[in-house]
Amino acid sequence: MTWLNNLPIRVKLLGSFSFAIALMAIATVFALRSANSAAGTTSDLYGVQFKGQMTLDEASRRS
């Protein structure tokens, strides 16, 4: 631990800010992946699962 105490404050600050920025970048990547997954699931929900219901609704309107 003495080597850390012997480092200048500029190096300590630069290291800590770099670490914080890296953590934010990792969190951003996970958030974007989650958002894309949610968008894909929503697209599947409307495009596939509700398609039968929409067809039945259109058929009932015509009759």
Short mmCIF file of C-alpha atoms in Angstrom, two decimals:
data_model
loop_
_atom_site.label_atom_id
_atom_site.label_comp_id
_atom_site.label_asym_id
_atom_site.label_seq_id
_atom_site.Cartn_x
_atom_site.Cartn_y
_atom_site.Cartn_z
CA MET A 1 0.00 0.00 0.00
CA THR A 2 2.91 2.36 0.44
CA TRP A 3 3.42 2.53 -3.31
CA LEU A 4 -0.11 3.93 -3.66
CA ASN A 5 0.56 6.53 -0.99
CA ASN A 6 3.75 7.57 -2.78
CA LEU A 7 1.98 8.31 -6.07
CA PRO A 8 1.31 11.96 -6.92
CA ILE A 9 -2.27 13.18 -6.57
CA ARG A 10 -2.51 13.79 -10.35
CA VAL A 11 -1.87 10.09 -11.06
CA LYS A 12 -4.37 9.01 -8.40
CA LEU A 13 -7.08 11.30 -9.80
CA LEU A 14 -6.39 10.27 -13.37
CA GLY A 15 -6.61 6.60 -12.43
CA SER A 16 -9.82 7.00 -10.45
CA PHE A 17 -11.54 9.02 -13.19
CA SER A 18 -10.41 6.52 -15.81
CA PHE A 19 -11.85 3.72 -13.72
CA ALA A 20 -15.16 5.59 -13.29
CA ILE A 21 -15.40 6.29 -17.03
CA ALA A 22 -14.70 2.63 -17.81
CA LEU A 23 -17.49 1.55 -15.44
CA MET A 24 -19.91 3.99 -17.07
CA ALA A 25 -18.97 2.67 -20.52
CA ILE A 26 -19.62 -0.90 -19.40
CA ALA A 27 -22.98 0.11 -17.90
CA THR A 28 -23.88 1.90 -21.16
CA VAL A 29 -23.11 -1.19 -23.22
CA PHE A 30 -25.32 -3.33 -20.99
CA ALA A 31 -28.11 -0.73 -21.10
CA LEU A 32 -28.01 -0.56 -24.90
CA ARG A 33 -28.08 -4.34 -25.18
CA SER A 34 -31.06 -4.45 -22.83
CA ALA A 35 -32.90 -1.74 -24.77
CA ASN A 36 -32.31 -3.54 -28.06
CA SER A 37 -33.55 -6.78 -26.54
CA ALA A 38 -36.69 -5.09 -25.25
CA ALA A 39 -37.31 -3.49 -28.64
CA GLY A 40 -36.91 -6.84 -30.37
CA THR A 41 -39.31 -8.50 -27.95
CA THR A 42 -41.87 -5.75 -28.47
CA SER A 43 -41.54 -6.12 -32.23
CA ASP A 44 -42.11 -9.87 -31.92
CA LEU A 45 -45.11 -9.27 -29.69
CA TYR A 46 -46.85 -6.96 -32.14
CA GLY A 47 -45.66 -8.66 -35.31
CA VAL A 48 -46.27 -12.29 -34.42
CA GLN A 49 -48.51 -12.77 -31.42
CA PHE A 50 -51.08 -10.09 -32.17
CA LYS A 51 -51.24 -10.86 -35.88
CA GLY A 52 -53.93 -13.50 -35.38
CA GLN A 53 -56.01 -11.15 -33.27
CA MET A 54 -55.67 -8.39 -35.85
CA THR A 55 -56.80 -10.79 -38.59
CA LEU A 56 -59.85 -11.79 -36.55
CA ASP A 57 -60.64 -8.14 -35.88
CA GLU A 58 -60.48 -7.28 -39.57
CA ALA A 59 -62.68 -10.27 -40.42
CA SER A 60 -65.28 -9.25 -37.85
CA ARG A 61 -65.38 -5.71 -39.22
CA ARG A 62 -66.07 -6.96 -42.74
CA SER A 63 -69.02 -9.09 -41.73
#
